[in-house]
């Protein structure tokens, strides 16, 4: 479960998955095979697999680029430029999946790899109890898709990125921080998909995540407090760091919400001041509170309590030994009246929303991406399913949410964006707070834990403000809320409108054995939940 | 080909070092063969095997360093990789915390390699899975499990005279067994260097028993309870504490080992006097690597002795700055215990809760090492020395530091995830809510 988390170790150099080999910065911009060459290589694989007896084959020729920068205070800790490329071939033979991958992308290497995939399928077919049933997918022919961006992050010199992080760290230190670590993560997936259905899809996917942790220490008391960035990882280019005023949303007590443009320096200044304020903040009185949850916090709660339990492979038991199963069973879904949440709760899955981590043109099975309902007016109406699963739901078309984190990994069902629709009545966060008598306003992702069937959860946050009689009454510390998924979503009583809507994201969500990562966004507007149990997490050692 | 001998590895590394014109040059050569098999719903879902042999070269000019890797080993490729590492180094910013490479070191002998594991083939894996699935199928239980075997080597060398070589094997197995109606669940995990010690069939029996025994769990009120933590459960909380023993964080006042006035807790009695924790790469039951990634020797280190903080680990930079020994973080640990078995601990318990394992453990407060998480796959109520009935899972909020001050009894350590961990009887363990999860 090392990678299942959404957070990163703040003090030490984060343990992030590096999947490629180190290369020089400039090599990240080197051109790779053009689409015509990739098509030729893919056809080699499709033909070789068919000749060995495969009844279906798909091929992913991928080049995966990463640039990660790590700094602390006034120095660079590490810069990683990594590249990984190769081909993954998945086949069905004797009604069974087989997969093999190789970095030898020569016609000979590809043919051998295809033969291995077929041999594995045939060997595993001896143990197969449930033959693969694949939903039909018409070939889409030659297609291309590219993350819409205005600044390719890999074209921005490392020097400029370091300068930004040094400015961020300096701003935090100048405003009271004792320590600060800051990071920039950039990912580019150049992937070509081909299948025996007649699809040849070339995609260029970009992701970005700027983040930091500010630490304040108080020698006299021995206390230390941290505040993480309230940025979000995005499916965008370097333009996310423009800090456009038009993308800022004013919150209470000078808080700023960032929509599709992030001001990293401004947030670092705020973080340093808030971390300092935390040292002397009031310790929360445990009890029931109405919670006003900012999108940058609520996204994680959505991820854990709606995203994971509605993954069909979990529901069916395929993840039982690792991530677990799900309370959202097929029986509950079949009743068509399982109250997952209150009537205000409308949760959609998609891989199409612009600027999100999930957005692509086609998934890793060549299925065109779309949007579908998971919870409608509070009722559980659907799951997340891929080509070999949708028949279980009585559907004929895959949802298009299959993903592999590398050319060498086999694709499987991964979470699409899972988002809470904003309210239809005009309402800002300031309006919402005015209506709360006894509550807590929570921003940012903190500690998070949920059981293996996704009933019982506990969440912390980055910043907590007490709300008394419609007004912010000061900062709180030692806050965590515990609830049960169904109870929690049924206590949802009010939503801010679309002007407050923002996405939260997870860059390194983990699943499977061997573990794979994926990146996913969760949109929402600020939302109110009534009467949630809050505990005090303060202890003495 | 994936596992080179010491001589074969040295030959390649020496060639690399000879190609370099940098101030300092180091090469790390490692090879692994990893195999796995995964099953769920009593059927194999995936299996595979990967080979990987790769060379990583780090060149240094002054305080600038650059790394390049390759998986081809002809002279031209080796030289090209050295040149690339040198180019990357020249373009890198100065690292103010750079410490020059180590010279020749003395390493202890460890024995972490077993031919039985290195020889595992797809048939062995299929049989291991079958040995776990078959008894479950027969009793209408559902198994989901995973086995991963690895054999490999690592060799390090630099132009200051350091050379290190180690080969090792490991096999990790875990299975979750559930009743057909999903009302009972049991779990077991095993890990060894020597695969001949692994019997997936007998291990699965334990998970089966727990699955059947955990049906119809009763709800107890959350609160403070005496708990018996099986080694798997105890391991997770104790290892979380060990991961926070970085000396620099303590010196900087942002660790549970920091305290008022800017001092650290080194030398202070922090845990119950029966708690002694050390690491020892030469321990025959949990052999570790004789060296850390940067070539520092791994030696026997006592972290807590009779509850007193004896050592912290350091980067070489920080240790030099502070004038202390640069002890690397350990691979695994040995939590010294007594002779009592898990059954003995249960027998001597008037009222308590037996915990098979914890799940989804996350830090709540790094200052006090407060963690939250849940019990999972077999939680039982004990009364008058006997397991009475299964209970619903709990969420806990507890610190290993507080827990290791509330020690009632320490049992006999058993190998768990590469460490030797005893079952622990702890009083006043804090459960804060109930979970309906099975």
mmCIF file of N, CA, C and O in Angstrom, chain B residues 148-191:
data_model
loop_
_atom_site.group_PDB
_atom_site.id
_atom_site.type_symbol
_atom_site.label_atom_id
_atom_site.label_comp_id
_atom_site.label_asym_id
_atom_site.label_seq_id
_atom_site.Cartn_x
_atom_site.Cartn_y
_atom_site.Cartn_z
ATOM 1 N N UNK B 148 4.910 -13.456 -4.693
ATOM 2 C CA UNK B 148 5.954 -12.829 -5.514
ATOM 3 C C UNK B 148 7.307 -13.368 -5.071
ATOM 4 O O UNK B 148 7.609 -13.383 -3.882
ATOM 5 N N UNK B 149 8.094 -13.872 -6.027
ATOM 6 C CA UNK B 149 9.435 -14.345 -5.698
ATOM 7 C C UNK B 149 10.463 -13.495 -6.431
ATOM 8 O O UNK B 149 10.215 -13.005 -7.538
ATOM 9 N N UNK B 150 11.585 -13.295 -5.779
ATOM 10 C CA UNK B 150 12.611 -12.443 -6.367
ATOM 11 C C UNK B 150 13.980 -13.043 -6.074
ATOM 12 O O UNK B 150 14.245 -13.515 -4.967
ATOM 13 N N UNK B 151 14.820 -13.079 -7.082
ATOM 14 C CA UNK B 151 16.220 -13.404 -6.826
ATOM 15 C C UNK B 151 17.052 -12.368 -7.560
ATOM 16 O O UNK B 151 16.733 -11.988 -8.686
ATOM 17 N N UNK B 152 18.077 -11.905 -6.899
ATOM 18 C CA UNK B 152 18.834 -10.836 -7.534
ATOM 19 C C UNK B 152 20.144 -10.555 -6.843
ATOM 20 O O UNK B 152 20.497 -11.174 -5.836
ATOM 21 N N UNK B 153 20.870 -9.617 -7.435
ATOM 22 C CA UNK B 153 22.142 -9.217 -6.839
ATOM 23 C C UNK B 153 22.305 -7.713 -7.003
ATOM 24 O O UNK B 153 21.665 -7.093 -7.860
ATOM 25 N N UNK B 154 23.153 -7.129 -6.178
ATOM 26 C CA UNK B 154 23.547 -5.730 -6.316
ATOM 27 C C UNK B 154 25.049 -5.649 -6.129
ATOM 28 O O UNK B 154 25.598 -6.278 -5.216
ATOM 29 N N UNK B 155 25.695 -4.900 -6.986
ATOM 30 C CA UNK B 155 27.132 -4.651 -6.825
ATOM 31 C C UNK B 155 27.388 -3.161 -6.951
ATOM 32 O O UNK B 155 26.767 -2.482 -7.776
ATOM 33 N N UNK B 156 28.235 -2.644 -6.083
ATOM 34 C CA UNK B 156 28.597 -1.215 -6.109
ATOM 35 C C UNK B 156 30.109 -1.095 -6.228
ATOM 36 O O UNK B 156 30.842 -1.916 -5.666
ATOM 37 N N UNK B 157 30.559 -0.075 -6.917
ATOM 38 C CA UNK B 157 31.995 0.181 -6.952
ATOM 39 C C UNK B 157 32.244 1.639 -7.267
ATOM 40 O O UNK B 157 31.393 2.302 -7.874
ATOM 41 N N UNK B 158 33.379 2.180 -6.816
ATOM 42 C CA UNK B 158 33.730 3.546 -7.198
ATOM 43 C C UNK B 158 35.250 3.693 -7.338
ATOM 44 O O UNK B 158 36.005 2.751 -7.044
ATOM 45 N N UNK B 159 35.652 4.874 -7.784
ATOM 46 C CA UNK B 159 37.093 5.073 -8.019
ATOM 47 C C UNK B 159 37.843 5.477 -6.741
ATOM 48 O O UNK B 159 38.975 5.917 -6.794
ATOM 49 N N UNK B 160 37.176 5.320 -5.587
ATOM 50 C CA UNK B 160 37.859 5.554 -4.309
ATOM 51 C C UNK B 160 38.235 4.217 -3.664
ATOM 52 O O UNK B 160 38.667 4.175 -2.523
ATOM 53 N N UNK B 161 37.957 3.123 -4.372
ATOM 54 C CA UNK B 161 38.350 1.818 -3.842
ATOM 55 C C UNK B 161 37.231 1.004 -3.236
ATOM 56 O O UNK B 161 37.453 -0.110 -2.754
ATOM 57 N N UNK B 162 36.003 1.558 -3.247
ATOM 58 C CA UNK B 162 34.895 0.792 -2.663
ATOM 59 C C UNK B 162 34.405 -0.281 -3.634
ATOM 60 O O UNK B 162 34.260 -0.028 -4.824
ATOM 61 N N UNK B 163 34.169 -1.458 -3.111
ATOM 62 C CA UNK B 163 33.469 -2.490 -3.894
ATOM 63 C C UNK B 163 32.596 -3.311 -2.943
ATOM 64 O O UNK B 163 33.042 -3.730 -1.874
ATOM 65 N N UNK B 164 31.362 -3.498 -3.356
ATOM 66 C CA UNK B 164 30.426 -4.262 -2.517
ATOM 67 C C UNK B 164 29.590 -5.151 -3.415
ATOM 68 O O UNK B 164 29.243 -4.759 -4.535
ATOM 69 N N UNK B 165 29.281 -6.332 -2.936
ATOM 70 C CA UNK B 165 28.467 -7.276 -3.718
ATOM 71 C C UNK B 165 27.568 -8.055 -2.771
ATOM 72 O O UNK B 165 28.004 -8.461 -1.695
ATOM 73 N N UNK B 166 26.336 -8.234 -3.169
ATOM 74 C CA UNK B 166 25.429 -9.053 -2.358
ATOM 75 C C UNK B 166 24.386 -9.686 -3.256
ATOM 76 O O UNK B 166 23.917 -9.064 -4.198
ATOM 77 N N UNK B 167 24.099 -10.942 -2.995
ATOM 78 C CA UNK B 167 22.970 -11.537 -3.721
ATOM 79 C C UNK B 167 21.946 -12.044 -2.718
ATOM 80 O O UNK B 167 22.287 -12.422 -1.587
ATOM 81 N N UNK B 168 20.693 -11.987 -3.127
ATOM 82 C CA UNK B 168 19.642 -12.352 -2.182
ATOM 83 C C UNK B 168 18.428 -12.906 -2.915
ATOM 84 O O UNK B 168 18.265 -12.695 -4.125
ATOM 85 N N UNK B 169 17.620 -13.593 -2.161
ATOM 86 C CA UNK B 169 16.346 -14.078 -2.697
ATOM 87 C C UNK B 169 15.251 -13.791 -1.674
ATOM 88 O O UNK B 169 15.531 -13.628 -0.481
ATOM 89 N N UNK B 170 14.029 -13.732 -2.136
ATOM 90 C CA UNK B 170 12.909 -13.574 -1.210
ATOM 91 C C UNK B 170 11.638 -14.101 -1.844
ATOM 92 O O UNK B 170 11.506 -14.125 -3.073
ATOM 93 N N UNK B 171 10.736 -14.530 -1.007
ATOM 94 C CA UNK B 171 9.403 -14.897 -1.486
ATOM 95 C C UNK B 171 8.384 -14.362 -0.489
ATOM 96 O O UNK B 171 8.568 -14.473 0.723
ATOM 97 N N UNK B 172 7.366 -13.707 -1.019
ATOM 98 C CA UNK B 172 6.309 -13.121 -0.190
ATOM 99 C C UNK B 172 4.976 -13.716 -0.624
ATOM 100 O O UNK B 172 4.679 -13.751 -1.818
ATOM 101 N N UNK B 173 4.208 -14.142 0.352
ATOM 102 C CA UNK B 173 2.913 -14.757 0.047
ATOM 103 C C UNK B 173 1.857 -14.182 0.985
ATOM 104 O O UNK B 173 2.113 -13.998 2.176
ATOM 105 N N UNK B 174 0.696 -13.886 0.441
ATOM 106 C CA UNK B 174 -0.422 -13.506 1.306
ATOM 107 C C UNK B 174 -1.714 -13.996 0.676
ATOM 108 O O UNK B 174 -1.816 -14.093 -0.552
ATOM 109 N N UNK B 175 -2.663 -14.324 1.526
ATOM 110 C CA UNK B 175 -3.968 -14.733 1.010
ATOM 111 C C UNK B 175 -5.079 -14.249 1.939
ATOM 112 O O UNK B 175 -4.926 -14.246 3.159
ATOM 113 N N UNK B 176 -6.153 -13.795 1.310
ATOM 114 C CA UNK B 176 -7.366 -13.416 2.042
ATOM 115 C C UNK B 176 -8.434 -14.436 1.671
ATOM 116 O O UNK B 176 -8.700 -14.647 0.491
ATOM 117 N N UNK B 177 -8.989 -15.078 2.676
ATOM 118 C CA UNK B 177 -10.030 -16.082 2.433
ATOM 119 C C UNK B 177 -11.344 -15.533 2.966
ATOM 120 O O UNK B 177 -11.409 -15.059 4.108
ATOM 121 N N UNK B 178 -12.372 -15.592 2.131
ATOM 122 C CA UNK B 178 -13.690 -15.083 2.538
ATOM 123 C C UNK B 178 -14.744 -16.182 2.419
ATOM 124 O O UNK B 178 -14.640 -17.049 1.552
ATOM 125 N N UNK B 179 -15.735 -16.105 3.282
ATOM 126 C CA UNK B 179 -16.840 -17.060 3.164
ATOM 127 C C UNK B 179 -17.667 -16.673 1.936
ATOM 128 O O UNK B 179 -17.620 -15.521 1.492
ATOM 129 N N UNK B 180 -18.401 -17.646 1.397
ATOM 130 C CA UNK B 180 -19.135 -17.413 0.145
ATOM 131 C C UNK B 180 -20.128 -16.256 0.276
ATOM 132 O O UNK B 180 -20.349 -15.502 -0.667
ATOM 133 N N UNK B 181 -20.714 -16.100 1.476
ATOM 134 C CA UNK B 181 -21.689 -15.012 1.655
ATOM 135 C C UNK B 181 -21.031 -13.703 2.083
ATOM 136 O O UNK B 181 -21.699 -12.704 2.327
ATOM 137 N N UNK B 182 -19.707 -13.698 2.183
ATOM 138 C CA UNK B 182 -18.989 -12.462 2.501
ATOM 139 C C UNK B 182 -19.130 -12.006 3.941
ATOM 140 O O UNK B 182 -18.812 -10.858 4.263
ATOM 141 N N UNK B 183 -19.545 -12.884 4.844
ATOM 142 C CA UNK B 183 -19.707 -12.456 6.238
ATOM 143 C C UNK B 183 -18.501 -12.818 7.106
ATOM 144 O O UNK B 183 -18.441 -12.440 8.276
ATOM 145 N N UNK B 184 -17.552 -13.564 6.533
ATOM 146 C CA UNK B 184 -16.342 -13.909 7.281
ATOM 147 C C UNK B 184 -15.117 -13.712 6.409
ATOM 148 O O UNK B 184 -15.171 -13.958 5.198
ATOM 149 N N UNK B 185 -14.022 -13.262 7.019
ATOM 150 C CA UNK B 185 -12.799 -13.040 6.251
ATOM 151 C C UNK B 185 -11.580 -13.315 7.118
ATOM 152 O O UNK B 185 -11.542 -12.928 8.285
ATOM 153 N N UNK B 186 -10.597 -14.012 6.542
ATOM 154 C CA UNK B 186 -9.353 -14.303 7.263
ATOM 155 C C UNK B 186 -8.149 -14.024 6.386
ATOM 156 O O UNK B 186 -8.265 -14.015 5.149
ATOM 157 N N UNK B 187 -7.026 -13.807 7.023
ATOM 158 C CA UNK B 187 -5.827 -13.411 6.271
ATOM 159 C C UNK B 187 -4.603 -14.073 6.875
ATOM 160 O O UNK B 187 -4.534 -14.304 8.085
ATOM 161 N N UNK B 188 -3.639 -14.357 6.014
ATOM 162 C CA UNK B 188 -2.339 -14.800 6.501
ATOM 163 C C UNK B 188 -1.273 -14.284 5.541
ATOM 164 O O UNK B 188 -1.528 -14.121 4.346
ATOM 165 N N UNK B 189 -0.101 -13.992 6.077
ATOM 166 C CA UNK B 189 1.029 -13.625 5.208
ATOM 167 C C UNK B 189 2.273 -14.337 5.683
ATOM 168 O O UNK B 189 2.434 -14.614 6.868
ATOM 169 N N UNK B 190 3.137 -14.671 4.732
ATOM 170 C CA UNK B 190 4.407 -15.323 5.044
ATOM 171 C C UNK B 190 5.480 -14.713 4.149
ATOM 172 O O UNK B 190 5.215 -14.386 2.987
ATOM 173 N N UNK B 191 6.678 -14.597 4.682
ATOM 174 C CA UNK B 191 7.795 -14.168 3.829
ATOM 175 C C UNK B 191 9.066 -14.856 4.279
ATOM 176 O O UNK B 191 9.291 -15.042 5.488
#
